[in-house]
CSV table of C-alpha atoms in Angstrom, one decimal:
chain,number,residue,atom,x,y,z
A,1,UNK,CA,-5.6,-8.2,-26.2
A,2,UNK,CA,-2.0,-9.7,-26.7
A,3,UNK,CA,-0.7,-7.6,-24.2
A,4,UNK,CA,-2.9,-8.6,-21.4
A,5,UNK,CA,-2.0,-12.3,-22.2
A,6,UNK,CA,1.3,-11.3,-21.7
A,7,UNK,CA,1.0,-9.5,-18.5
A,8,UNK,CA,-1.3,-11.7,-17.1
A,9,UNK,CA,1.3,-15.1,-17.8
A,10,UNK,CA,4.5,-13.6,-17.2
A,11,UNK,CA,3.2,-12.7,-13.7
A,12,UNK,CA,1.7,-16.0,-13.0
A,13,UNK,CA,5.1,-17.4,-13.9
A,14,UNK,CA,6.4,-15.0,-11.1
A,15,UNK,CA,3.8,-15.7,-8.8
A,16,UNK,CA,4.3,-19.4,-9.3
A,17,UNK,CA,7.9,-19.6,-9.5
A,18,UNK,CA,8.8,-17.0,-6.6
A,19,UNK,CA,10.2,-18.9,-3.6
A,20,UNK,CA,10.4,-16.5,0.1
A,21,UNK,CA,9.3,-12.7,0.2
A,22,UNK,CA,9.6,-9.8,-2.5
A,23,UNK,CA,13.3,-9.5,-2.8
A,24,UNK,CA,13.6,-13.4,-3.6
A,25,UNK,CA,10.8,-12.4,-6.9
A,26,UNK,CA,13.7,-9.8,-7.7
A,27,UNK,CA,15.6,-12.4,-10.5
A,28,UNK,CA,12.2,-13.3,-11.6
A,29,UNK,CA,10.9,-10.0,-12.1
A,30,UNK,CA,14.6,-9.1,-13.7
A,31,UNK,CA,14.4,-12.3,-16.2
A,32,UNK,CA,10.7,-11.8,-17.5
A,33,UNK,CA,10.4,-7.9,-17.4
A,34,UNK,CA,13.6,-6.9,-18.5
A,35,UNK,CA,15.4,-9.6,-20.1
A,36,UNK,CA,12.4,-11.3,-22.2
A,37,UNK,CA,9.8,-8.5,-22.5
A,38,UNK,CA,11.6,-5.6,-22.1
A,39,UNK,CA,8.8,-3.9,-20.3
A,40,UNK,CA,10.9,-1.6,-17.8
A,41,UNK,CA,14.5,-0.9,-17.6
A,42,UNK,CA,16.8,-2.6,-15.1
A,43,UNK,CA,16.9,0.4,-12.7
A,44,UNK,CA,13.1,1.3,-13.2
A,45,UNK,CA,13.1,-2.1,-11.2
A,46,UNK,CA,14.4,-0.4,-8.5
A,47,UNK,CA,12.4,2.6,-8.9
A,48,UNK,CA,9.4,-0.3,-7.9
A,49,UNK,CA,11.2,-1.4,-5.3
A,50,UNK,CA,11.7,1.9,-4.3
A,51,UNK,CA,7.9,2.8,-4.2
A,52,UNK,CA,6.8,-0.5,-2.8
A,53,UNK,CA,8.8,-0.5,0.3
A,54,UNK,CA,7.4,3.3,1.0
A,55,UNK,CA,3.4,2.3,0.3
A,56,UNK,CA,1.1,-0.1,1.8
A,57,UNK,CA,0.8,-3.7,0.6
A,58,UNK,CA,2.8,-6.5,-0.3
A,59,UNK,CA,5.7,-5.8,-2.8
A,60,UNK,CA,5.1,-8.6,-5.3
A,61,UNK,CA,1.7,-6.9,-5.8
A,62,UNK,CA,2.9,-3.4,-6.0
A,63,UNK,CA,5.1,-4.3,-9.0
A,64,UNK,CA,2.9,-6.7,-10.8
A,65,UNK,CA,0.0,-3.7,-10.7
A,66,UNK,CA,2.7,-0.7,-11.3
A,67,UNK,CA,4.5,-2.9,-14.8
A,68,UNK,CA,0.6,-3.8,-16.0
A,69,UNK,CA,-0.2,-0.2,-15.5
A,70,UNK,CA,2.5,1.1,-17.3
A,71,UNK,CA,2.1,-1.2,-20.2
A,72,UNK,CA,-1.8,-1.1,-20.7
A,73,UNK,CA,-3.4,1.0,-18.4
A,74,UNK,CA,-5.5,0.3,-15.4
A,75,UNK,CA,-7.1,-2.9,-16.9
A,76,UNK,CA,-3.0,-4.0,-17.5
A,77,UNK,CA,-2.7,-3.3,-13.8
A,78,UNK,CA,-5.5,-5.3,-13.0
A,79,UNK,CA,-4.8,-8.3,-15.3
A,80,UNK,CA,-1.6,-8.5,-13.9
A,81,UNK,CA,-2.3,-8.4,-10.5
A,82,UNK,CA,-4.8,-11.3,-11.3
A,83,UNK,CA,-2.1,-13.1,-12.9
A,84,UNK,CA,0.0,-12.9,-9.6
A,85,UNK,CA,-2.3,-14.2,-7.2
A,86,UNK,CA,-3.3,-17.0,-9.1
A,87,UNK,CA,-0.5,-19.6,-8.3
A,88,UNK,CA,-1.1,-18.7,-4.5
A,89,UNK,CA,-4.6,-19.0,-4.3
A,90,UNK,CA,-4.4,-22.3,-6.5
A,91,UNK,CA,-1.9,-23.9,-4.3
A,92,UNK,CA,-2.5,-22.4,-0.9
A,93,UNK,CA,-5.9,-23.7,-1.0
A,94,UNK,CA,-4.7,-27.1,-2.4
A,95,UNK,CA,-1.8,-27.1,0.2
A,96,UNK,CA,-4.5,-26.0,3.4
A,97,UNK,CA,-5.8,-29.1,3.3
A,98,UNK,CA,-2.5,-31.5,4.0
A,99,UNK,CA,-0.4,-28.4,5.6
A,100,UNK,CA,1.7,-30.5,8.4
A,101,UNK,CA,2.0,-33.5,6.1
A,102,UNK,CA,3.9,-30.7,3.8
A,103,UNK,CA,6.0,-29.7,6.4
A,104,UNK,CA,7.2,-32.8,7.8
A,105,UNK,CA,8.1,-34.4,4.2
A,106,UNK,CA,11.7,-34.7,4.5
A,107,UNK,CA,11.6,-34.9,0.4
A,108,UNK,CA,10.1,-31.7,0.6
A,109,UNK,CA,12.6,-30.7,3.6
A,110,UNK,CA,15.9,-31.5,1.1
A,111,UNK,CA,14.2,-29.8,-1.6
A,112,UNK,CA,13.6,-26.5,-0.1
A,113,UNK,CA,17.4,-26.4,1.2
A,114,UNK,CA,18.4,-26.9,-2.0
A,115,UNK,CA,16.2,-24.3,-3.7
A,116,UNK,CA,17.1,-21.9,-0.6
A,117,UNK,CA,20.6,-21.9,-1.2
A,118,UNK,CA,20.5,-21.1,-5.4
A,119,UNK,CA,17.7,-18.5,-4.6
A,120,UNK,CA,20.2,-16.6,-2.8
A,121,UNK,CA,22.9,-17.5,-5.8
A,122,UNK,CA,20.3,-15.7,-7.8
A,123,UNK,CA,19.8,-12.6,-5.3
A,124,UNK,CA,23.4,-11.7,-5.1
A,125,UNK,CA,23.7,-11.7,-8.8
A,126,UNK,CA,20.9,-9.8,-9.1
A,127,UNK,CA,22.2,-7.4,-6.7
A,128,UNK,CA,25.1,-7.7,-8.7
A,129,UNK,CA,24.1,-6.3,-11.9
A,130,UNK,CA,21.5,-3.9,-10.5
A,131,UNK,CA,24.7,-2.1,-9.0
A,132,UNK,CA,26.5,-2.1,-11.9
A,133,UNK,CA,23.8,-0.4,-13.8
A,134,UNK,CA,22.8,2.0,-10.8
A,135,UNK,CA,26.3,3.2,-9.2
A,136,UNK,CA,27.2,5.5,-11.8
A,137,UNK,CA,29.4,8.6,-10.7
A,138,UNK,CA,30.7,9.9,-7.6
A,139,UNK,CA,27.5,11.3,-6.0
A,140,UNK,CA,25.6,8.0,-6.4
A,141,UNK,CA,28.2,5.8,-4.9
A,142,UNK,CA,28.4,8.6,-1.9
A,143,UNK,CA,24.6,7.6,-1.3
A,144,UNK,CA,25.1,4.6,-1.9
A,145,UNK,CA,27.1,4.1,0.8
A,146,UNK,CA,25.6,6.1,3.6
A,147,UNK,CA,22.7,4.5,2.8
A,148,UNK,CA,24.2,1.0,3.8
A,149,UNK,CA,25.1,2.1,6.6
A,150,UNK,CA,22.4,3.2,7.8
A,151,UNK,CA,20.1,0.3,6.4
A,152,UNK,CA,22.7,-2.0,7.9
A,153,UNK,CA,24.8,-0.8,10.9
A,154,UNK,CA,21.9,1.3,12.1
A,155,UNK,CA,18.5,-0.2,10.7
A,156,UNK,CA,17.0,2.8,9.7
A,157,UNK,CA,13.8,2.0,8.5
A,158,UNK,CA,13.8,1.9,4.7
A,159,UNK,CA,11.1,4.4,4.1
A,160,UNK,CA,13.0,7.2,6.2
A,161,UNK,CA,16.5,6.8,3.9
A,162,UNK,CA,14.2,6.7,1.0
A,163,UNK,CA,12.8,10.3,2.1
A,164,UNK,CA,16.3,11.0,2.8
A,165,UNK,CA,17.7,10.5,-0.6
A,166,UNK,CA,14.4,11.9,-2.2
A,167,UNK,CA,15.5,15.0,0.0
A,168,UNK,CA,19.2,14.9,-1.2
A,169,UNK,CA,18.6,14.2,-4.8
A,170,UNK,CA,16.7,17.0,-5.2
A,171,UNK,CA,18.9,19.5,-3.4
A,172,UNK,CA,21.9,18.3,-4.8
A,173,UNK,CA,20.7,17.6,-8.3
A,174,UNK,CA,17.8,20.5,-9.0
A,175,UNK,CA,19.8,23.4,-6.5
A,176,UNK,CA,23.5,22.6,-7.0
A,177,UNK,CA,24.0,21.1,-9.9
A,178,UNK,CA,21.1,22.8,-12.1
A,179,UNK,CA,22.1,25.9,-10.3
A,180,UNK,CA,25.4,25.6,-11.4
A,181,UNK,CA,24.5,24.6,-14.7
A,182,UNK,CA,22.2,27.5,-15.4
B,1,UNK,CA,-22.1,-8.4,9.7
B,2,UNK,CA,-21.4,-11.8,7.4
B,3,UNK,CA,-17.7,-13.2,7.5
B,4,UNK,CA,-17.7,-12.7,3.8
B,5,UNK,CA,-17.5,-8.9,4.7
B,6,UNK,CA,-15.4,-9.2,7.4
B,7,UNK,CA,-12.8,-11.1,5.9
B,8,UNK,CA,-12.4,-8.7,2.5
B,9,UNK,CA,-12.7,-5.7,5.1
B,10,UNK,CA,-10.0,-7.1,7.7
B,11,UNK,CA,-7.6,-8.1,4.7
B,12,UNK,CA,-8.1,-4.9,2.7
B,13,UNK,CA,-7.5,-2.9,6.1
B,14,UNK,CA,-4.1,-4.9,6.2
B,15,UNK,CA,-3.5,-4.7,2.5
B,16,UNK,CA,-4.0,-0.7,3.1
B,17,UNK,CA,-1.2,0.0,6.4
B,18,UNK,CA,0.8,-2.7,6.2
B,19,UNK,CA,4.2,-0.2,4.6
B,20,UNK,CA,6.7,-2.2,3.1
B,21,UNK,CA,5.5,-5.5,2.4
B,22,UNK,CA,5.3,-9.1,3.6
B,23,UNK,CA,7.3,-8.6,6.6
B,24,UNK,CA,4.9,-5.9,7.8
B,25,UNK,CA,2.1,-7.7,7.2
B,26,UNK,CA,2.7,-9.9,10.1
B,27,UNK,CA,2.1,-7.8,13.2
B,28,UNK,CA,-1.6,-7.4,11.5
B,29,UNK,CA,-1.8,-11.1,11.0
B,30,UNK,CA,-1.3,-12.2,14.6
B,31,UNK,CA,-4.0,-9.6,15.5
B,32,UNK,CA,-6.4,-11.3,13.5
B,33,UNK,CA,-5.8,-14.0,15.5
B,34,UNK,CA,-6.8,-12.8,19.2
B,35,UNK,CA,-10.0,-11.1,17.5
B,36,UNK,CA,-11.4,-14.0,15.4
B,37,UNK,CA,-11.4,-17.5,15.4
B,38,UNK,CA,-10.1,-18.1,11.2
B,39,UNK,CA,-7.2,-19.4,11.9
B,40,UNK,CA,-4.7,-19.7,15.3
B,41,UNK,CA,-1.1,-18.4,16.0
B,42,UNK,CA,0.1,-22.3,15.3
B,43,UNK,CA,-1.6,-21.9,12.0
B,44,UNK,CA,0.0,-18.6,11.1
B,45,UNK,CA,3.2,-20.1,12.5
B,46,UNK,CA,3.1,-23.1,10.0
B,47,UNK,CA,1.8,-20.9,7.1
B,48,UNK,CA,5.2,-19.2,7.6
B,49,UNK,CA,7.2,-22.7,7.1
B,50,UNK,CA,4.8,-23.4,4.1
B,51,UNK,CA,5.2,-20.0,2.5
B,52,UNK,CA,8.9,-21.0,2.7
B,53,UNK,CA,8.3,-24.2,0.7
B,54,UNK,CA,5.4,-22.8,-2.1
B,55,UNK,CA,5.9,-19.9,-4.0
B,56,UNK,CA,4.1,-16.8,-3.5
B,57,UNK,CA,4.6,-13.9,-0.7
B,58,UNK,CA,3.6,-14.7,3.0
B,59,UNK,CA,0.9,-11.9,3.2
B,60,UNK,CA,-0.9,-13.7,-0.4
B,61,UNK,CA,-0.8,-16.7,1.4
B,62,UNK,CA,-2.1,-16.0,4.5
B,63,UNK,CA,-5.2,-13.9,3.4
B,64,UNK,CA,-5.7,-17.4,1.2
B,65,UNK,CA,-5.6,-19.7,3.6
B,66,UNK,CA,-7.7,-17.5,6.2
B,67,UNK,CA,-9.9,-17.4,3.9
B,68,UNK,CA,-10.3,-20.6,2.3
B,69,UNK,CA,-10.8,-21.8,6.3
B,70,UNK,CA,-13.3,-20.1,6.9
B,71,UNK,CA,-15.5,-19.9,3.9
B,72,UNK,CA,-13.8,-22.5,1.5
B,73,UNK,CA,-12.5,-21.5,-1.6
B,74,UNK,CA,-14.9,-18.1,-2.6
B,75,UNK,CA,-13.1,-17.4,0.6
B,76,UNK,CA,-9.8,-17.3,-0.3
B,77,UNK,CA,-10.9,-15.2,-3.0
B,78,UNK,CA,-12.7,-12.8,-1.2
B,79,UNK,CA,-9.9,-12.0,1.5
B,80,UNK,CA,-7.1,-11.9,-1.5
B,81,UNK,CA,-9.3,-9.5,-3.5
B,82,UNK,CA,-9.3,-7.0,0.0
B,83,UNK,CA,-5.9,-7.9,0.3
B,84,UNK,CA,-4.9,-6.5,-3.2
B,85,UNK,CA,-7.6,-3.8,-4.1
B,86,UNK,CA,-5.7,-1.3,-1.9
B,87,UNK,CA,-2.2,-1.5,-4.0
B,88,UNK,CA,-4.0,-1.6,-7.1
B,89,UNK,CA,-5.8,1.6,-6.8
B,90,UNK,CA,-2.6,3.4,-5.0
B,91,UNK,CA,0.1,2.1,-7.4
B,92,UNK,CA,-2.4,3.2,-10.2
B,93,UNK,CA,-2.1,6.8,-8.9
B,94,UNK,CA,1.1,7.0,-8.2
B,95,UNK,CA,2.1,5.1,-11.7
B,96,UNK,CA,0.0,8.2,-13.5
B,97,UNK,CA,1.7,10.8,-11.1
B,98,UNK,CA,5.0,9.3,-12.1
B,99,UNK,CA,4.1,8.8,-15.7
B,100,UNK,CA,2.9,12.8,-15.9
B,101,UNK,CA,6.5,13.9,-14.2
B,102,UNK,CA,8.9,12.3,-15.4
B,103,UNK,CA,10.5,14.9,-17.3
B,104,UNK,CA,10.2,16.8,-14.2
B,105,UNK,CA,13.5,18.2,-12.5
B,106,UNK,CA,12.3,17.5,-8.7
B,107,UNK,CA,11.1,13.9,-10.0
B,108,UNK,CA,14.2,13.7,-11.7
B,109,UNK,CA,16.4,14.7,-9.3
B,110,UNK,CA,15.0,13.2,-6.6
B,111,UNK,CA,15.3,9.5,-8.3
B,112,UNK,CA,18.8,9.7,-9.0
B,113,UNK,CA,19.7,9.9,-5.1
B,114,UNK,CA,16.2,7.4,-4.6
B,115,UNK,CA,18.2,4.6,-7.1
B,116,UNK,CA,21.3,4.3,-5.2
B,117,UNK,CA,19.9,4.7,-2.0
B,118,UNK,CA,17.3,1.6,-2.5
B,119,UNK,CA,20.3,-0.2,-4.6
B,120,UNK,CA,22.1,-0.3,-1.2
B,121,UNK,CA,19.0,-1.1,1.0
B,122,UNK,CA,18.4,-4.1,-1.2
B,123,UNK,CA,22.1,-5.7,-1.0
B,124,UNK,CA,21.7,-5.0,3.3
B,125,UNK,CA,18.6,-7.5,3.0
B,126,UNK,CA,19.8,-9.6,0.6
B,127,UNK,CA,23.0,-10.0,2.9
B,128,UNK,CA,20.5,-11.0,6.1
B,129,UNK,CA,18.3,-13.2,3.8
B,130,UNK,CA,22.0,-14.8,3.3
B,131,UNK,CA,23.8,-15.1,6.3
B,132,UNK,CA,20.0,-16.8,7.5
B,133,UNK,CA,20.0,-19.4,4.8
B,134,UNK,CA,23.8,-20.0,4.5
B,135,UNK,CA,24.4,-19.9,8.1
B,136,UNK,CA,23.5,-21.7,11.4
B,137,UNK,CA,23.1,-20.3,14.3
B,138,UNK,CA,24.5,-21.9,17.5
B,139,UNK,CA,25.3,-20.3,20.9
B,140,UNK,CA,25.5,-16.8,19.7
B,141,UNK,CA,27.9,-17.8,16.5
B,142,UNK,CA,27.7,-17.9,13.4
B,143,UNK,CA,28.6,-21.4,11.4
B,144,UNK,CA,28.8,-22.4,7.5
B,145,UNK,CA,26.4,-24.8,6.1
B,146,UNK,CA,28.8,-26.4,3.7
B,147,UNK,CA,26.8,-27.5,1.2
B,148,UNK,CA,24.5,-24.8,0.7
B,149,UNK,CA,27.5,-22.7,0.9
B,150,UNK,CA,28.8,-24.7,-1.6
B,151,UNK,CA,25.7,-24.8,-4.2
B,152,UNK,CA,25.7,-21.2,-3.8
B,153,UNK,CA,28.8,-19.8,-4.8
B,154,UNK,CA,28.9,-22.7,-7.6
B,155,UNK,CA,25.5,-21.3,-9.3
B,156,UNK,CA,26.3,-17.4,-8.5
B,157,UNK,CA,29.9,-18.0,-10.3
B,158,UNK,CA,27.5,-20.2,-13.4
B,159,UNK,CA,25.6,-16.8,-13.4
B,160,UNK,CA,28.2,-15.2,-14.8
B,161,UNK,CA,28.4,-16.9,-17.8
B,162,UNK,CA,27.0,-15.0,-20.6
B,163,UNK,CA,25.0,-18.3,-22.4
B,164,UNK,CA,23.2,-19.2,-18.9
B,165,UNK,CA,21.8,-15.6,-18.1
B,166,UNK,CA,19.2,-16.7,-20.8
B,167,UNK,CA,18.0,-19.3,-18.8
B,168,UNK,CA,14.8,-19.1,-16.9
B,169,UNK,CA,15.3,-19.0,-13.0
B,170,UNK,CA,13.1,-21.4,-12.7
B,171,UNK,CA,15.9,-24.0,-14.0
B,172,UNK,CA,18.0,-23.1,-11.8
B,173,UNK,CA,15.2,-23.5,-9.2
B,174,UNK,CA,14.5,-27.3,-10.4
B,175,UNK,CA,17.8,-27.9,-10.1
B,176,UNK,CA,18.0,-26.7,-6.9
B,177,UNK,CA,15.4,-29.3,-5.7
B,178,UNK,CA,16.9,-31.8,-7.4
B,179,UNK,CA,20.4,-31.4,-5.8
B,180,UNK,CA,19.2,-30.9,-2.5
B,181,UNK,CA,16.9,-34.4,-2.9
B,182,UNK,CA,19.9,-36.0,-4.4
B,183,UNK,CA,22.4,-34.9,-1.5
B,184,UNK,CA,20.0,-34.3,1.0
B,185,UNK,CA,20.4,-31.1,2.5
């Protein structure tokens, strides 16, 4: 029972406390899922991320059902995606009625500049870290980098270098190196 | 067909082909506005700007708000519910497939390239997100917003300190606010 508590309030902190789209939950997720739970390791976090950019549906709720899932089973999934929706359909529904006033308050205005500029403080060192722990030996700083590029120079979409790499790792990793090894 | 139906079927219909999250969701979000009257393009427009200023991802709040205008609050329940029963059931799967092969070589294998690969994609976007917030843009260049420059380098370089990784974002977050009241971004 303890474990559905769990799952169900350390998403509705996320859900409550994420400001922007997925990647700005990314510190969240990293802070109550790895650091303070230790549900998932740091680069099962990009495994998520991984999976959620390549299947339907918002990211925030891919990861909130995939972490319950993993911890208690479908019901986890389920209490957990509860727990993420929660904050939005509290406060959407609250903020629906006065949306423009919202807007226009120049309180609110200074605020979000504020907040905008320290979310991305916490992105980068997200980033940060999840490199460290990830770029690990030749072969994955070779993807690594062709990968950039393409995401960045070219704007491949992100599901096609994701098939890509899947493609790669396997050759690479299963035929050349397991080949080798054998 | 009631709009209760409608609604969780139009939502779960997004929250089933939208691929690769918020973003995507918003091509099927201005649909629904030329074939129903829930909420208009100015709405969607300034659920955008407020999805900026409360927390939770644009698609959530969207499927909330069209929702809760046109049925009240069981409304925004119902569409949210269409919106997330998709993921649930596919992430479920795909959590069990994962869970049964991970020992696997090809799973294996193929997740050691998939790591990097997504590490990479994920700094390219948090760049954009960057250069957007830092940045404004003026006659096709590019220029600095000092102070959220500023604030930014000064929290990522506080990051680094061991002690302060133990606080919860969401300091840094109220902070934030309170700096940008204080100095008025």
């Amino acid at each position: 029972m303890k474990i559905y508590w769990q799952l169900f309030m350390a998403f509705f902190r996320i859900g409550g406390l994420t400001f922007g789209g997925g990647l700005a939950q990314l510190p969240m997720l990293k802070y109550e899922i790895v650091q303070k739970y230790h549900w998932l390791e740091e680069p099962e976090l990009i495994d998520i991320y991984a999976i959620g950019q390549c299947t339907p549906g918002i990211i925030a709720i891919n990861t909130a059902t995939y972490v319950g899932y993993k911890k208690a089973g479908v019901m986890g999934g389920i209490v957990a995606t509860i727990g993420m929706v929660t904050p939005s359909l509290v406060i959407i529904t609250l903020a629906a009625l006065c949306l423009q006033a919202i807007i226009d308050n120049v309180w609110v205005q200074h605020a979000i500049m504020g907040i905008r500029a320290v979310v991305c403080a916490l992105m980068l060192n997200t980033v940060y870290t999840l490199g460290k722990k990830t770029l690990k030996g030749k072969f994955a700083w070779i993807i690594a980098a062709f990968s950039f590029a393409a995401a960045f120079f070219f704007h491949v979409p992100t599901v096609a270098i994701v098939i890509a790499a899947a493609v790669i790792g396997i050759i690479y990793n299963v035929y050349i190196v397991g080949r080798n090894a054998a | 067909m009631s709009d209760l139906v409608l609604l969780f079927l139009e939502f779960m219909k997004i929250g089933l082909i939208a691929v690769g999250g918020g973003p995507a969701t918003l091509p099927y979000l201005m649909e629904l506005t030329e074939k129903y009257d829930w909420y208009t393009m100015e709405d969607l427009t300034n659920m955008i700007a407020v999805s900026e200023s409360t927390p939770g991802p644009l698609g959530l709040n969207m499927a909330t708000y069209a929702g809760f205008k046109t049925l009240g609050t069981f409304g925004g329940i119902v569409s949210t519910a269409g919106l997330v029963i998709p993921s649930i059931i596919i992430i479920c799967l795909i959590a069990k497939f994962l869970e049964d092969f991970n020992e696997n070589k090809f799973v294996k294998g193929a997740f050691a390239a998939i790591r990097p690969a997504v590490c990479s994609i994920i700094a390219a976007s948090v760049y954009t997100v960057c250069k957007v917030s830092m940045f404004s843009y003026q006659d096709g260049v590019y220029e600095p917003i000092p102070k959220i420059l500023a604030l930014c380098v000064i929290v990522f370089v506080l990051l680094q300190v061991k002690k302060l990784q133990k606080l919860h974002p969401a300091f840094w977050l109220l902070a934030a606010a309170i700096i940008g009241i204080v100095f008025r971004f």
